[in-house]
Coordinates of N, CA and C in Angstrom, one line a residue:
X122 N -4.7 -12.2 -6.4 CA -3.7 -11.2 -6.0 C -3.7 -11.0 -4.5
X123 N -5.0 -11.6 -3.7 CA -4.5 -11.0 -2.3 C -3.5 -12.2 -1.4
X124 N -3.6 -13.2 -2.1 CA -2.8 -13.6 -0.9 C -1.2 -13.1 -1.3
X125 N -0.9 -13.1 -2.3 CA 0.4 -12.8 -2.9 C 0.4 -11.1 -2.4
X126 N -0.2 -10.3 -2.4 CA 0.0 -8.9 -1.6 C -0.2 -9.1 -0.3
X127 N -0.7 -9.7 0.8 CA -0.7 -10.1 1.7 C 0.8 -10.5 2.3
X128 N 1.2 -11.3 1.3 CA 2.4 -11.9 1.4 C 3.8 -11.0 1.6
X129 N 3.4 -10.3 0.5 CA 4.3 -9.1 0.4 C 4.7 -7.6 1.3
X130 N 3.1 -8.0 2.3 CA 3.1 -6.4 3.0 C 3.4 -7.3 4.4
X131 N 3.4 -8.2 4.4 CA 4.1 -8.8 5.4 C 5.1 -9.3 5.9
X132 N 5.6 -9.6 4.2 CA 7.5 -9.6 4.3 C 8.0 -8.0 4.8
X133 N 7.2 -6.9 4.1 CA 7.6 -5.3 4.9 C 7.6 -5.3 6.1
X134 N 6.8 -5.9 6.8 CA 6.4 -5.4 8.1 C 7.4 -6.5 9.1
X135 N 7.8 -7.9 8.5 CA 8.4 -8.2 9.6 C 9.7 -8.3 9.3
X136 N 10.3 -7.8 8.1 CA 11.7 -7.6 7.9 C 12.0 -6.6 6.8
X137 N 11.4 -5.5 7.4 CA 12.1 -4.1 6.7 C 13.3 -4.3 6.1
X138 N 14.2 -5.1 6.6 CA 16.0 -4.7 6.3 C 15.7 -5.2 5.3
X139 N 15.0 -6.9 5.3 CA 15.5 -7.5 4.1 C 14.7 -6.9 2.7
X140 N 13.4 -6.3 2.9 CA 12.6 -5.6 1.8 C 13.5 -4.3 1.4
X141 N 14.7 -4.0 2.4 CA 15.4 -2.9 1.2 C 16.0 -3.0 0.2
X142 N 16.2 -4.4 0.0 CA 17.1 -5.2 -0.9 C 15.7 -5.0 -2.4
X143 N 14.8 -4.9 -2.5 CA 13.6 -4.8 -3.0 C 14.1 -3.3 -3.9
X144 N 13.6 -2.2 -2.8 CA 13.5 -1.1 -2.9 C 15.2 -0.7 -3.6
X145 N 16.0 -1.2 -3.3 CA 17.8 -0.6 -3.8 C 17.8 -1.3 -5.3
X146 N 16.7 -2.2 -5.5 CA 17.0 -2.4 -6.8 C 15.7 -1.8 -7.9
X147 N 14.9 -1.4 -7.0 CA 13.9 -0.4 -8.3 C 15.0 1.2 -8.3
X148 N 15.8 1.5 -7.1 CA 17.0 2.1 -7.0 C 17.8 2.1 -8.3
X149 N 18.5 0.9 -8.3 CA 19.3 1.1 -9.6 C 18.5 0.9 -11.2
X150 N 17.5 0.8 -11.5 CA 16.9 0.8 -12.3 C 16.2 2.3 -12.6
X151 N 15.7 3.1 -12.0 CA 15.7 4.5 -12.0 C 16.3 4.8 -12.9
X152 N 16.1 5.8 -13.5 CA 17.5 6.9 -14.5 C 17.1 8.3 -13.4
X153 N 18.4 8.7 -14.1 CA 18.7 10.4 -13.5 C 17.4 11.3 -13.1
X154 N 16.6 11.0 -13.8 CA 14.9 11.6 -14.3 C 13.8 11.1 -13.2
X155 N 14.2 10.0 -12.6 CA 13.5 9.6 -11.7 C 12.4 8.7 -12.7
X156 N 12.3 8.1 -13.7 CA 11.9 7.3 -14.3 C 12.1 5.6 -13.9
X157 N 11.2 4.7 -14.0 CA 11.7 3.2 -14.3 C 10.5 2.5 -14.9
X158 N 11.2 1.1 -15.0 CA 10.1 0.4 -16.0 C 9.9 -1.1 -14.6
X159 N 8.7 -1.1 -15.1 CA 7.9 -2.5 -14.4 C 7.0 -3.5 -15.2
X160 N 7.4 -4.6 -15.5 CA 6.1 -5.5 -16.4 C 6.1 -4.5 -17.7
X161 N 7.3 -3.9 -18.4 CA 6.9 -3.1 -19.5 C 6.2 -2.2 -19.8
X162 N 5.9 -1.3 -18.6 CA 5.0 -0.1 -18.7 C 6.9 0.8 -17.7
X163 N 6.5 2.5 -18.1 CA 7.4 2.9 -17.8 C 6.7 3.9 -16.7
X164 N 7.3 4.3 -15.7 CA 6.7 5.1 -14.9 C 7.8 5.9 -14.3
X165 N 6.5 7.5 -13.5 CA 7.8 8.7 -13.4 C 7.5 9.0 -11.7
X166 N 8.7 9.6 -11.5 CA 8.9 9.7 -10.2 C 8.7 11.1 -10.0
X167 N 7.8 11.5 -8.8 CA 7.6 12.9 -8.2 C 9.2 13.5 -7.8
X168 N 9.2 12.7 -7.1 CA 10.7 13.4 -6.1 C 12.2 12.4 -6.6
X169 N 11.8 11.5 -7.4 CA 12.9 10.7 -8.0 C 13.8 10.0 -7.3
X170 N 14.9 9.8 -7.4 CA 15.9 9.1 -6.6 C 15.6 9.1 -5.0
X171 N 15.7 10.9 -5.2 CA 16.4 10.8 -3.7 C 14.9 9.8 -2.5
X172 N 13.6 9.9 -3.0 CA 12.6 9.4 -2.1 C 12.7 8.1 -2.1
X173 N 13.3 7.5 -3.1 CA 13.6 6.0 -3.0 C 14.8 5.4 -2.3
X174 N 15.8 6.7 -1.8 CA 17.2 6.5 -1.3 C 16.7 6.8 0.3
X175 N 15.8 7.5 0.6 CA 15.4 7.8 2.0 C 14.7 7.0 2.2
X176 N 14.0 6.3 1.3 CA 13.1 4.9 1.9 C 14.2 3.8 2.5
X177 N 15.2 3.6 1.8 CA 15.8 2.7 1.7 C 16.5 2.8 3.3
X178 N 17.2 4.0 3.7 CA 17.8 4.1 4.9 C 16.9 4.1 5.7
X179 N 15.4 4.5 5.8 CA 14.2 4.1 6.4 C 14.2 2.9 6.8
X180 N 14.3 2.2 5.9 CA 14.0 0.5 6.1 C 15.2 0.0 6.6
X181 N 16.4 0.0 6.3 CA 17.7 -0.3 7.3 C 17.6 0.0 8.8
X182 N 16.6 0.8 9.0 CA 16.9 1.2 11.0 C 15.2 0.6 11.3
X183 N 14.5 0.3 10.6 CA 13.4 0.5 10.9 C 12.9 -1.3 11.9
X184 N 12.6 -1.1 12.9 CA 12.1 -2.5 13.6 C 10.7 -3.2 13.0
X185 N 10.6 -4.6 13.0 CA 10.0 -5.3 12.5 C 8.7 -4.7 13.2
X186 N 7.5 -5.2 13.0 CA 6.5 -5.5 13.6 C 5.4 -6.6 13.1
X187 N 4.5 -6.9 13.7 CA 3.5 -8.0 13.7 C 2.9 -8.0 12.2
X188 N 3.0 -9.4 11.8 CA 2.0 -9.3 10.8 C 0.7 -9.2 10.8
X189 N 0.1 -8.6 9.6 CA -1.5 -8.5 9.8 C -2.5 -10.0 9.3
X190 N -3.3 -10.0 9.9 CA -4.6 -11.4 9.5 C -5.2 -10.9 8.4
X191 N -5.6 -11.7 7.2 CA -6.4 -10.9 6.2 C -8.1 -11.6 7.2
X192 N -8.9 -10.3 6.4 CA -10.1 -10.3 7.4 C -11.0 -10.3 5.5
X193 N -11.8 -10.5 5.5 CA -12.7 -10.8 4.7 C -13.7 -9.8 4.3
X194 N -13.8 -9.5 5.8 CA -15.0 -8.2 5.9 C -14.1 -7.1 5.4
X195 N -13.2 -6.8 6.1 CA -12.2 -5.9 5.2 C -11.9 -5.5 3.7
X196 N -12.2 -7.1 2.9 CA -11.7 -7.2 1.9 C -12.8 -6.7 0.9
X197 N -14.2 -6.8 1.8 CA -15.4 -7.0 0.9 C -15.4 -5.4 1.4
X198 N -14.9 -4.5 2.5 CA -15.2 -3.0 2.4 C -14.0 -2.2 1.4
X199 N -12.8 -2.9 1.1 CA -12.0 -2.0 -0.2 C -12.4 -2.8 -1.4
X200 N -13.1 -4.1 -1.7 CA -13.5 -4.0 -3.1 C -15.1 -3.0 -3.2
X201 N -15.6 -2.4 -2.3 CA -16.8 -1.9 -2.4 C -16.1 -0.5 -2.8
X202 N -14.7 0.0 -2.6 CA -14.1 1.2 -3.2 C -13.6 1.0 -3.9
X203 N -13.2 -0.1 -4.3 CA -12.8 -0.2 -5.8 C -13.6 0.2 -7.0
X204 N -15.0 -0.7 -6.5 CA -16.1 -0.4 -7.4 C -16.7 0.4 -7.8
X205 N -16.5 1.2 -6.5 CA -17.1 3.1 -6.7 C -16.0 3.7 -7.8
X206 N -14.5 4.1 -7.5 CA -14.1 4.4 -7.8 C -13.5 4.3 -9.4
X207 N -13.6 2.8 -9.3 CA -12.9 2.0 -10.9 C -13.5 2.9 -12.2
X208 N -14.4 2.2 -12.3 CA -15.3 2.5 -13.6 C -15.3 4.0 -13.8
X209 N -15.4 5.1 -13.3 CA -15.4 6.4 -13.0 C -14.1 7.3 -12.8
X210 N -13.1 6.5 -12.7 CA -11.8 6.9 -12.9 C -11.4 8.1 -11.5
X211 N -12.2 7.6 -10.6 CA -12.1 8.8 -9.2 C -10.6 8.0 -8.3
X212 N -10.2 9.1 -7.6 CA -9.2 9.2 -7.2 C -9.5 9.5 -5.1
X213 N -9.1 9.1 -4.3 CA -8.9 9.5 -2.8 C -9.4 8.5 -2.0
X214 N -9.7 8.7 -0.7 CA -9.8 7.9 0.5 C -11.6 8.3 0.8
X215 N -12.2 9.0 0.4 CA -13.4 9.1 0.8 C -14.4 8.6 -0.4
X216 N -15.4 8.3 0.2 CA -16.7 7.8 -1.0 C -16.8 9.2 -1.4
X217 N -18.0 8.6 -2.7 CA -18.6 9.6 -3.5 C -19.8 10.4 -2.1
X218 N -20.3 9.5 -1.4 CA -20.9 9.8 -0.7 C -20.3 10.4 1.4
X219 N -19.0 10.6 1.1 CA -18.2 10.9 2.0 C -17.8 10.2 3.1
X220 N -18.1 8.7 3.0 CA -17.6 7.8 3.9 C -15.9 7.8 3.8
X221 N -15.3 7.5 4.7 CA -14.3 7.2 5.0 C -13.8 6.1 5.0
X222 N -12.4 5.7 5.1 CA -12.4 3.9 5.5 C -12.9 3.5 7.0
X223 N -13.0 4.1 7.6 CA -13.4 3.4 8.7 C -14.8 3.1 8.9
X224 N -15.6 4.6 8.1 CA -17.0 4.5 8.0 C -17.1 3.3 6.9
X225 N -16.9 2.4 5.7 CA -16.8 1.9 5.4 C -16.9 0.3 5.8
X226 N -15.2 0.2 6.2 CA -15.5 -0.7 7.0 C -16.8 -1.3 8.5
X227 N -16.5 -0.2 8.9 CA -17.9 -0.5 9.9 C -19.0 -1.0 9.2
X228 N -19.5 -0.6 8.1 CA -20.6 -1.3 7.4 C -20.2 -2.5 7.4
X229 N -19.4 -3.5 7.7 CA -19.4 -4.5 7.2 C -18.8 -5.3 8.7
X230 N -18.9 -5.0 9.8 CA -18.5 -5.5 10.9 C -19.6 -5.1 11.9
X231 N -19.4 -6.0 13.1 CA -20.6 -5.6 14.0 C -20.3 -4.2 15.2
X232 N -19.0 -4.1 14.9 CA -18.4 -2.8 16.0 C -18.1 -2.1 15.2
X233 N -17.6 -0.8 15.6 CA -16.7 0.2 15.1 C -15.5 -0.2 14.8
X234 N -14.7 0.6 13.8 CA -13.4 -0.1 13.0 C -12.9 1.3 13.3
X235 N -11.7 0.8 13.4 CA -10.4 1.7 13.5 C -9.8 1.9 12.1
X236 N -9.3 2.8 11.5 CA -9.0 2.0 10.1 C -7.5 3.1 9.4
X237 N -6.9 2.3 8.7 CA -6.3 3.0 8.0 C -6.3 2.7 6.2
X238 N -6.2 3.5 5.0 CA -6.1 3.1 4.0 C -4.7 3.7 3.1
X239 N -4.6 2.3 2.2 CA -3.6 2.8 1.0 C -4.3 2.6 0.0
X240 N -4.0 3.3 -1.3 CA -4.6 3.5 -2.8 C -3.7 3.2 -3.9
X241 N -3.3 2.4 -4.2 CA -2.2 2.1 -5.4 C -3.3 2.4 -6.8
X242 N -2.7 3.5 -7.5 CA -3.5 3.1 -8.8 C -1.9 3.2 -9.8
X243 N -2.3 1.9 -10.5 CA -1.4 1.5 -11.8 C -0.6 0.7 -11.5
X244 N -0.3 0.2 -10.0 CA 1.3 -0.6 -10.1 C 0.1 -2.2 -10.5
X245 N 1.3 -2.7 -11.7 CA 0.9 -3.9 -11.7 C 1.4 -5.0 -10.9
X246 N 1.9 -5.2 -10.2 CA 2.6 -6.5 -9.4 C 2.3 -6.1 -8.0
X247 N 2.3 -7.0 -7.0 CA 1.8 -6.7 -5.5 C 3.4 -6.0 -4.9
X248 N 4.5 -6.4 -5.4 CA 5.6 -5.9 -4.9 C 5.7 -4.1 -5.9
X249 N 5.3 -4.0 -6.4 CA 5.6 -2.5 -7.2 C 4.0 -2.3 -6.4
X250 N 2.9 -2.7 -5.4 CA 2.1 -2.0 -5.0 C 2.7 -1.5 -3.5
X251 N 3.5 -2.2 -2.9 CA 4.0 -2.5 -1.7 C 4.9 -1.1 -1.8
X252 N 5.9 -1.2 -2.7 CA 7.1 0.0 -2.9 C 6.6 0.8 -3.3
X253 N 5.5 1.1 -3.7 CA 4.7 2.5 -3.8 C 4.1 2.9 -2.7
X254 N 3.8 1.9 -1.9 CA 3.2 2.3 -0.9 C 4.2 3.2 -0.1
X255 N 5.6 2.0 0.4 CA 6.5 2.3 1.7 C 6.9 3.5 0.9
X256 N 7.9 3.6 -0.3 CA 8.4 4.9 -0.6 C 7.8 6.0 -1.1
X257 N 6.4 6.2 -1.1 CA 5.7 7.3 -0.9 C 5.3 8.2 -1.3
X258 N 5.9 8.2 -2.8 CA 6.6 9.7 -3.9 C 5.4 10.3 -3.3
X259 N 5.9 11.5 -3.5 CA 5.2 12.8 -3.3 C 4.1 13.1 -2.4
X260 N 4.4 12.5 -1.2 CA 3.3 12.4 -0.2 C 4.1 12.6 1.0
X261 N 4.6 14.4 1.2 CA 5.4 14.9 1.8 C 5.2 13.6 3.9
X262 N 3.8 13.7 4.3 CA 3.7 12.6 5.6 C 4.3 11.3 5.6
X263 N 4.4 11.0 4.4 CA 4.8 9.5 4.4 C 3.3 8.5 5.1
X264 N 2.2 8.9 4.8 CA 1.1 8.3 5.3 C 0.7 7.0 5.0
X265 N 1.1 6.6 4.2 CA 1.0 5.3 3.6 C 2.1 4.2 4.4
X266 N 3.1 5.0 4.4 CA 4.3 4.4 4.9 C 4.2 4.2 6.3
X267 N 3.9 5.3 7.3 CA 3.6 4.9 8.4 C 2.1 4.0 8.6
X268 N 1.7 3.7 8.0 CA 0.0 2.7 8.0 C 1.0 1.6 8.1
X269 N 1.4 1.6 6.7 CA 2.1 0.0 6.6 C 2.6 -0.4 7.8
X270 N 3.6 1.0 8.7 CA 4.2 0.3 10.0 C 3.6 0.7 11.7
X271 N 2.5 0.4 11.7 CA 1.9 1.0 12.5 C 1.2 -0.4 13.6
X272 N 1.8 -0.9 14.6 CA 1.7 -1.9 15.4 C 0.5 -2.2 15.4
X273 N -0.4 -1.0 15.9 CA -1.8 -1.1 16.1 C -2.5 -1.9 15.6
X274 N -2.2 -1.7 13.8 CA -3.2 -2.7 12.8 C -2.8 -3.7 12.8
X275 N -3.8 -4.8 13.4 CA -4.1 -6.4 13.6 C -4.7 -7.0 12.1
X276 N -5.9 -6.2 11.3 CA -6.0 -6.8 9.9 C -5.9 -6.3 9.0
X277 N -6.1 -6.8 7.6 CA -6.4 -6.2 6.5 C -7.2 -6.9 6.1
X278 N -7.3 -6.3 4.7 CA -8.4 -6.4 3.6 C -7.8 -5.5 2.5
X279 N -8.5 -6.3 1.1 CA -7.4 -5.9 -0.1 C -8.4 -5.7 -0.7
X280 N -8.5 -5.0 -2.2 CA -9.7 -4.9 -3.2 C -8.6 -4.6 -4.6
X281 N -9.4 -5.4 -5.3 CA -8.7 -5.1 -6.7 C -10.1 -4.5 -8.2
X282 N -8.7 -4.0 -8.9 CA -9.8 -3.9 -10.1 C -9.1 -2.8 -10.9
X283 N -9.9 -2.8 -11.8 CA -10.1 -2.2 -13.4 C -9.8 -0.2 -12.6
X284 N -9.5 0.6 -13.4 CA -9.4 1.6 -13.0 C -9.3 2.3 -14.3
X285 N -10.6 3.1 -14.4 CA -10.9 4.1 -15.8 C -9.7 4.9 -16.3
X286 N -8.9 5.5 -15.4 CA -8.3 6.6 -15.7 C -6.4 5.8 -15.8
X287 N -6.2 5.2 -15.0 CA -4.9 4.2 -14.3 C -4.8 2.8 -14.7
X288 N -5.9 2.1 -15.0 CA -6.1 0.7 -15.6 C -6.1 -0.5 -14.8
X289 N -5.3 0.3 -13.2 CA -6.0 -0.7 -12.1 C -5.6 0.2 -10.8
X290 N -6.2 -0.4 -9.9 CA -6.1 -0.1 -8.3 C -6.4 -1.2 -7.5
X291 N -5.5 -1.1 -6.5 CA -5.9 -1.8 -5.3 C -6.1 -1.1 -4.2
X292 N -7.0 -1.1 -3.3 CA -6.7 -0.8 -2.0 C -6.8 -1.6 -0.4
X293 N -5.7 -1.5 0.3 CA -5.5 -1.7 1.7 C -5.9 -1.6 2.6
X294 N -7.0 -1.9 3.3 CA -7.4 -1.2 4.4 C -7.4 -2.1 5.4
X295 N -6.8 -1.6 6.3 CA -5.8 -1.8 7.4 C -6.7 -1.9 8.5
X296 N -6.8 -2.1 9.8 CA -7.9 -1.8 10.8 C -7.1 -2.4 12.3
X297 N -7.3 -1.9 13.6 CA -6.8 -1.7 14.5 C -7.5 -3.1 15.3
X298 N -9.1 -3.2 14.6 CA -9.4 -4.4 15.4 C -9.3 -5.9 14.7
X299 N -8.6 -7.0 15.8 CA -8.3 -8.3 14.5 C -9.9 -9.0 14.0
X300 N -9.8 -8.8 12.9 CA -11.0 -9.2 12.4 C -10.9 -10.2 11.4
X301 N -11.6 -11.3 11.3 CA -11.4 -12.1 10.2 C -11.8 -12.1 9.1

């Protein structure tokens, strides 16, 4: 799954317009309820339509930027949150032990990391991880969404897995320095 998410967060980042075409069609698939279906599982929307119609005009004005390098070290600091979190059904951006992503990643590089993270739990496809990410339900900052478009970050790193409570997660972590 990482190179195909990889693939995907960097069709977002270097051609927003054409990823709206993405996003206008989980759009028409929606009902009134803010509901839709993906891979046969059905899922509900916090803010419904309208956060998927403001993503959309988002991505029509929005300018490309650089794609990211997948870095390895990266990859090996969000499968080490997956692991924490999976089995145990835990939920956020900090360890059990209150690391951060950046604190994180630093364990696994020889400098300090700059870092940003995203948390998908439940989307099964890398493109229904991507469109959860950019359109944001109920994450009044759009924090996820501005990571994804944020010049700065030169890598990533991806972690997959099993998720107690959700049945999977992945997470993103992003980082300001290009790392392999």
């Amino acid at each position: 799954m990482t190179q195909p998410l990889l693939e995907e967060v960097n069709l977002l980042r270097t051609n927003p317009r054409e990823y709206a075409k993405f996003v206008e069609e989980r759009l028409r698939n929606m009902d009134a309820q803010g509901f839709y279906k993906s891979e046969g599982m059905s899922y509900a929307s916090v803010e419904g339509r309208a956060a998927v119609a403001e993503t959309i005009a988002f991505l029509r004005k929005a300018q490309p930027v650089k794609p990211l390098v997948l870095s390895n070290c990266l990859s090996n600091a969000a499968q080490g949150h997956v692991a924490e979190q999976g089995p145990e059904g835990a939920t956020g951006h900090y360890s059990a032990n209150g690391a951060s992503p950046s604190d994180r990643a630093t364990r696994h590089l020889s400098g300090t990391a700059y870092c940003g993270e995203n948390i998908s739990y439940g989307m099964p496809t890398p493109r229904d991880v991507v469109i959860q990410f950019v359109v944001d339900d109920g994450v009044p900052t759009r924090g996820h969404r501005e990571n994804l478009f944020k010049d700065d970050y030169k890598s990533v790193g991806f972690g997959f897995g099993p998720h107690k409570k959700f049945g999977f997660m992945a997470v993103e972590l992003m980082c300001m320095n290009a790392i392999r």
